[in-house]
């Protein structure tokens, strides 16, 4: 009796061990790439699957979006400025078969590709473009990486440049450039204001010249403004009619005399 029980117990234990090794449970976000005697058999999951130990082999693949931190890269811009740039890459596996069969380690391969692409793309742009046109640069890097990783069954969702680090001398040079640009804009605005003011003064002079009484009113307003200020200036107001008499005489004296016509006897 005891011998029969032992003889049945050993195979049962072996069978349970084989069954435990054959049962695989894959969550919803994973797939299993199954190989039968080294040859690709299919992609299984999610849920409960069975794999024959020793004959079949399964490789788990995560289908969730993977966040890959691209290390800082030394980049020389097109205008010969050395900067350190780092970025973050978001990608996911869309074809588990190609991600396992066509590349040894898709995480490492994608990381190396993103580093080289980051240096090559940023090296074609100026420093000002790196600082002001990040959206365009992100789109260009994403397009290049996505085109090359498509063969590996990987889809690049997004690329974001995080930091562009400059040395202290370049930061001071950019600050001086920004200050000079602000001074240039201030001078242009001041010149435009002078131009507009001169046009308005010409229009005002044209309107006031049409009515002599407006000049008298303006003269009185100027005297009123000067009297409100705390100054020691002494003003002697003169009637405009008196000044006009001297001005008319001066203009008459400055006019050239017309030559008298000579009478010739025929």
Tab-separated table of C-alpha atoms in Angstrom:
chain	number	residue	atom	x	y	z
A	1	UNK	CA	0.000	0.000	0.000
A	2	UNK	CA	2.724	2.393	0.993
A	3	UNK	CA	4.834	1.414	-1.971
A	4	UNK	CA	1.968	2.069	-4.390
A	5	UNK	CA	1.357	5.514	-2.858
A	6	UNK	CA	5.005	6.466	-3.221
A	7	UNK	CA	5.049	5.189	-6.782
A	8	UNK	CA	2.065	7.437	-7.625
A	9	UNK	CA	3.323	10.423	-5.629
A	10	UNK	CA	6.535	10.945	-7.556
A	11	UNK	CA	4.889	11.207	-11.016
A	12	UNK	CA	2.172	13.436	-9.604
A	13	UNK	CA	4.747	15.847	-8.166
A	14	UNK	CA	6.635	15.894	-11.471
A	15	UNK	CA	3.383	16.489	-13.338
A	16	UNK	CA	2.452	19.368	-11.033
A	17	UNK	CA	5.870	20.944	-11.469
A	18	UNK	CA	5.603	20.673	-15.254
A	19	UNK	CA	2.074	22.083	-15.167
A	20	UNK	CA	3.162	24.982	-12.933
A	21	UNK	CA	6.003	25.790	-15.307
A	22	UNK	CA	3.702	25.552	-18.326
A	23	UNK	CA	1.066	27.970	-17.023
A	24	UNK	CA	1.781	31.628	-17.755
A	25	UNK	CA	-0.447	34.564	-16.907
A	26	UNK	CA	0.053	37.754	-18.892
A	27	UNK	CA	-1.585	41.032	-17.828
A	28	UNK	CA	-3.466	43.219	-20.281
A	29	UNK	CA	-0.459	45.423	-21.055
A	30	UNK	CA	1.874	42.513	-21.916
A	31	UNK	CA	2.240	40.120	-24.819
A	32	UNK	CA	4.259	36.912	-25.065
A	33	UNK	CA	6.413	36.102	-28.079
A	34	UNK	CA	6.517	32.288	-28.213
A	35	UNK	CA	9.308	30.259	-29.861
A	36	UNK	CA	8.926	26.531	-30.617
A	37	UNK	CA	12.308	24.801	-30.701
A	38	UNK	CA	13.923	28.138	-31.498
A	39	UNK	CA	11.524	29.083	-34.289
A	40	UNK	CA	8.961	31.846	-33.970
A	41	UNK	CA	5.506	30.402	-33.330
A	42	UNK	CA	3.291	33.392	-32.526
A	43	UNK	CA	2.333	36.185	-30.157
A	44	UNK	CA	0.056	35.190	-27.291
A	45	UNK	CA	-1.765	36.970	-24.505
A	46	UNK	CA	-3.093	38.564	-22.508
A	47	UNK	CA	-4.554	36.137	-19.987
A	48	UNK	CA	-3.778	32.482	-19.313
A	49	UNK	CA	-1.472	30.693	-21.764
A	50	UNK	CA	0.374	27.359	-21.734
A	51	UNK	CA	4.013	26.895	-22.690
A	52	UNK	CA	5.641	23.469	-22.879
A	53	UNK	CA	8.808	23.619	-20.761
A	54	UNK	CA	11.993	22.755	-22.618
A	55	UNK	CA	10.274	22.900	-26.014
A	56	UNK	CA	8.671	26.301	-26.070
A	57	UNK	CA	10.137	29.587	-24.883
A	58	UNK	CA	8.270	32.815	-24.145
A	59	UNK	CA	9.579	36.406	-24.091
A	60	UNK	CA	7.398	39.019	-22.400
A	61	UNK	CA	6.972	42.395	-24.101
A	62	UNK	CA	5.476	45.450	-22.389
A	63	UNK	CA	3.120	47.456	-24.621
A	64	UNK	CA	2.868	50.515	-22.361
A	65	UNK	CA	4.495	53.847	-23.198
A	66	UNK	CA	8.133	53.810	-22.093
A	67	UNK	CA	9.809	56.998	-20.861
A	68	UNK	CA	13.428	57.133	-21.980
A	69	UNK	CA	15.715	59.810	-20.552
A	70	UNK	CA	18.253	60.853	-23.188
A	71	UNK	CA	21.582	61.721	-21.468
A	72	UNK	CA	23.113	65.178	-21.906
A	73	UNK	CA	24.865	65.563	-25.233
A	74	UNK	CA	27.582	68.047	-26.231
A	75	UNK	CA	26.294	69.778	-29.355
A	76	UNK	CA	28.078	72.329	-31.552
A	77	UNK	CA	25.486	74.558	-33.184
A	78	UNK	CA	25.718	75.910	-36.713
A	79	UNK	CA	27.060	79.229	-35.374
A	80	UNK	CA	29.863	77.366	-33.497
A	81	UNK	CA	28.409	77.550	-29.990
A	82	UNK	CA	28.961	74.562	-27.684
A	83	UNK	CA	25.932	73.616	-25.586
A	84	UNK	CA	24.808	70.634	-23.509
A	85	UNK	CA	21.340	69.378	-24.375
A	86	UNK	CA	19.265	66.607	-22.822
A	87	UNK	CA	15.836	65.352	-23.787
A	88	UNK	CA	13.150	62.807	-22.970
A	89	UNK	CA	11.709	60.265	-25.408
A	90	UNK	CA	8.303	58.574	-25.220
A	91	UNK	CA	7.807	55.385	-27.249
A	92	UNK	CA	5.891	52.102	-27.181
A	93	UNK	CA	6.040	48.694	-28.847
A	94	UNK	CA	3.354	48.183	-31.493
A	95	UNK	CA	4.671	44.921	-32.977
A	96	UNK	CA	6.142	42.545	-30.350
A	97	UNK	CA	7.384	40.101	-33.009
A	98	UNK	CA	9.656	42.615	-34.739
A	99	UNK	CA	10.724	44.200	-31.420
A	100	UNK	CA	12.135	40.840	-30.259
A	101	UNK	CA	13.337	39.270	-33.500
A	102	UNK	CA	14.784	42.197	-35.479
A	103	UNK	CA	16.731	43.949	-32.704
A	104	UNK	CA	18.660	42.515	-29.766
A	105	UNK	CA	17.605	45.086	-27.152
A	106	UNK	CA	15.088	47.628	-28.417
A	107	UNK	CA	15.441	49.826	-25.313
A	108	UNK	CA	19.205	50.215	-25.713
A	109	UNK	CA	18.945	50.579	-29.493
A	110	UNK	CA	16.321	53.315	-29.218
A	111	UNK	CA	18.403	55.136	-26.600
A	112	UNK	CA	21.545	55.128	-28.755
A	113	UNK	CA	19.593	56.212	-31.817
A	114	UNK	CA	17.972	59.082	-29.951
A	115	UNK	CA	21.368	60.358	-28.748
A	116	UNK	CA	22.914	60.419	-32.214
A	117	UNK	CA	19.795	61.947	-33.759
A	118	UNK	CA	19.691	64.666	-31.094
A	119	UNK	CA	23.277	65.700	-31.864
A	120	UNK	CA	22.873	65.608	-35.641
A	121	UNK	CA	19.608	67.560	-35.759
A	122	UNK	CA	20.596	70.280	-33.295
A	123	UNK	CA	23.968	70.693	-34.997
A	124	UNK	CA	22.163	71.982	-38.094
A	125	UNK	CA	20.528	74.913	-36.264
A	126	UNK	CA	21.702	78.134	-34.652
A	127	UNK	CA	21.606	78.764	-30.923
A	128	UNK	CA	18.679	81.168	-31.288
A	129	UNK	CA	16.649	78.460	-33.018
A	130	UNK	CA	17.420	75.980	-30.226
A	131	UNK	CA	16.095	78.425	-27.647
A	132	UNK	CA	13.053	79.760	-29.515
A	133	UNK	CA	11.907	76.963	-31.859
A	134	UNK	CA	11.834	73.911	-29.609
A	135	UNK	CA	8.501	72.671	-30.940
A	136	UNK	CA	9.869	72.488	-34.477
A	137	UNK	CA	13.055	70.764	-33.324
A	138	UNK	CA	11.057	68.261	-31.260
A	139	UNK	CA	8.937	67.410	-34.295
A	140	UNK	CA	12.007	66.956	-36.518
A	141	UNK	CA	13.744	64.658	-34.024
A	142	UNK	CA	10.567	62.611	-33.500
A	143	UNK	CA	10.062	62.170	-37.243
A	144	UNK	CA	13.621	60.957	-37.812
A	145	UNK	CA	13.650	58.507	-34.885
A	146	UNK	CA	10.184	57.190	-35.702
A	147	UNK	CA	11.153	56.493	-39.311
A	148	UNK	CA	14.168	54.416	-38.237
A	149	UNK	CA	12.480	52.509	-35.385
A	150	UNK	CA	9.457	51.556	-37.476
A	151	UNK	CA	11.328	48.479	-38.687
A	152	UNK	CA	11.750	47.408	-35.056
A	153	UNK	CA	8.016	47.589	-34.368
A	154	UNK	CA	8.388	50.713	-32.211
A	155	UNK	CA	6.296	53.878	-32.403
A	156	UNK	CA	7.810	57.111	-31.072
A	157	UNK	CA	5.015	59.121	-29.498
A	158	UNK	CA	6.840	62.300	-28.541
A	159	UNK	CA	10.259	63.904	-28.037
A	160	UNK	CA	10.838	66.850	-25.710
A	161	UNK	CA	14.062	68.842	-25.306
A	162	UNK	CA	14.356	69.540	-21.577
A	163	UNK	CA	17.424	71.724	-21.027
A	164	UNK	CA	19.884	73.696	-23.139
A	165	UNK	CA	22.832	74.512	-20.869
A	166	UNK	CA	25.233	77.334	-21.758
A	167	UNK	CA	28.501	78.420	-20.151
A	168	UNK	CA	28.776	81.706	-18.252
A	169	UNK	CA	30.534	83.624	-21.048
A	170	UNK	CA	27.806	82.770	-23.534
A	171	UNK	CA	25.093	83.752	-21.052
A	172	UNK	CA	26.734	87.173	-20.617
A	173	UNK	CA	27.028	87.582	-24.388
A	174	UNK	CA	23.343	86.799	-24.843
A	175	UNK	CA	22.476	89.298	-22.098
A	176	UNK	CA	24.498	92.016	-23.860
A	177	UNK	CA	22.815	91.179	-27.145
A	178	UNK	CA	19.362	91.412	-25.549
A	179	UNK	CA	20.268	94.757	-23.955
A	180	UNK	CA	21.471	96.143	-27.293
A	181	UNK	CA	18.275	94.957	-28.944
A	182	UNK	CA	16.157	96.727	-26.322
A	183	UNK	CA	18.139	99.954	-26.817
A	184	UNK	CA	17.655	99.712	-30.565
A	185	UNK	CA	13.904	99.309	-30.147
A	186	UNK	CA	13.793	102.254	-27.723
A	187	UNK	CA	15.591	104.493	-30.227
A	188	UNK	CA	13.281	103.410	-33.040
A	189	UNK	CA	10.196	104.079	-30.918
A	190	UNK	CA	11.563	107.484	-29.900
A	191	UNK	CA	12.272	108.384	-33.541
A	192	UNK	CA	8.781	107.301	-34.577
A	193	UNK	CA	7.330	109.459	-31.798
A	194	UNK	CA	9.317	112.482	-32.989
A	195	UNK	CA	8.099	111.909	-36.539
A	196	UNK	CA	4.468	111.691	-35.464
A	197	UNK	CA	4.849	114.786	-33.242
A	198	UNK	CA	6.371	116.790	-36.103
A	199	UNK	CA	3.460	115.866	-38.362
A	200	UNK	CA	0.984	116.975	-35.724
A	201	UNK	CA	2.868	120.257	-35.223
A	202	UNK	CA	2.709	120.958	-38.961
A	203	UNK	CA	-1.032	120.288	-38.949
A	204	UNK	CA	-1.481	122.578	-35.925
A	205	UNK	CA	0.553	125.341	-37.580
A	206	UNK	CA	-1.568	125.059	-40.717
A	207	UNK	CA	-4.787	125.384	-38.712
A	208	UNK	CA	-3.498	128.309	-36.620
A	209	UNK	CA	-2.181	130.202	-39.652
A	210	UNK	CA	-5.667	130.275	-41.116
A	211	UNK	CA	-6.951	132.407	-38.183
A	212	UNK	CA	-4.649	135.101	-36.658
A	213	UNK	CA	-6.696	135.132	-33.459
A	214	UNK	CA	-5.626	131.565	-32.663
A	215	UNK	CA	-1.996	132.714	-32.439
A	216	UNK	CA	-3.014	135.321	-29.848
A	217	UNK	CA	-4.827	132.676	-27.812
A	218	UNK	CA	-1.849	130.371	-27.971
A	219	UNK	CA	0.418	133.220	-26.887
A	220	UNK	CA	-1.776	133.883	-23.853
A	221	UNK	CA	-1.861	130.171	-22.990
A	222	UNK	CA	1.945	130.047	-23.071
A	223	UNK	CA	2.137	133.011	-20.677
A	224	UNK	CA	-0.347	131.298	-18.368
A	225	UNK	CA	1.750	128.108	-18.331
A	226	UNK	CA	4.921	130.042	-17.561
A	227	UNK	CA	3.308	131.858	-14.666
A	228	UNK	CA	2.392	128.591	-12.932
A	229	UNK	CA	5.992	127.411	-12.664
A	230	UNK	CA	8.334	128.479	-9.843
A	231	UNK	CA	10.930	130.372	-11.853
A	232	UNK	CA	12.600	133.767	-11.776
A	233	UNK	CA	11.976	134.482	-15.465
A	234	UNK	CA	10.584	137.954	-16.192
A	235	UNK	CA	8.267	138.149	-19.179
A	236	UNK	CA	7.224	141.409	-20.888
A	237	UNK	CA	4.154	140.710	-23.010
A	238	UNK	CA	3.854	142.757	-26.176
A	239	UNK	CA	0.807	143.066	-28.383
A	240	UNK	CA	1.039	141.017	-31.528
A	241	UNK	CA	-0.053	144.014	-33.651
A	242	UNK	CA	3.106	145.932	-32.726
A	243	UNK	CA	5.347	143.054	-33.680
A	244	UNK	CA	3.450	142.516	-36.889
A	245	UNK	CA	4.172	146.107	-38.010
A	246	UNK	CA	7.937	145.597	-37.707
A	247	UNK	CA	7.714	142.204	-39.400
A	248	UNK	CA	5.840	143.677	-42.378
A	249	UNK	CA	8.430	146.437	-42.765
A	250	UNK	CA	11.258	143.947	-42.645
A	251	UNK	CA	9.670	141.762	-45.276
A	252	UNK	CA	9.102	144.795	-47.530
A	253	UNK	CA	12.770	145.817	-47.222
A	254	UNK	CA	14.020	142.371	-48.099
A	255	UNK	CA	12.060	142.203	-51.336
A	256	UNK	CA	14.216	142.958	-54.427
A	257	UNK	CA	13.403	146.104	-56.352
A	258	UNK	CA	11.911	145.670	-59.786
A	259	UNK	CA	13.947	147.423	-62.555
A	260	UNK	CA	12.163	150.305	-64.205
A	261	UNK	CA	11.267	149.833	-67.792
A	262	UNK	CA	13.200	151.989	-70.217
A	263	UNK	CA	11.343	153.986	-72.866
A	264	UNK	CA	13.012	153.853	-76.209
A	265	UNK	CA	12.212	156.367	-78.918
A	266	UNK	CA	11.649	154.866	-82.173
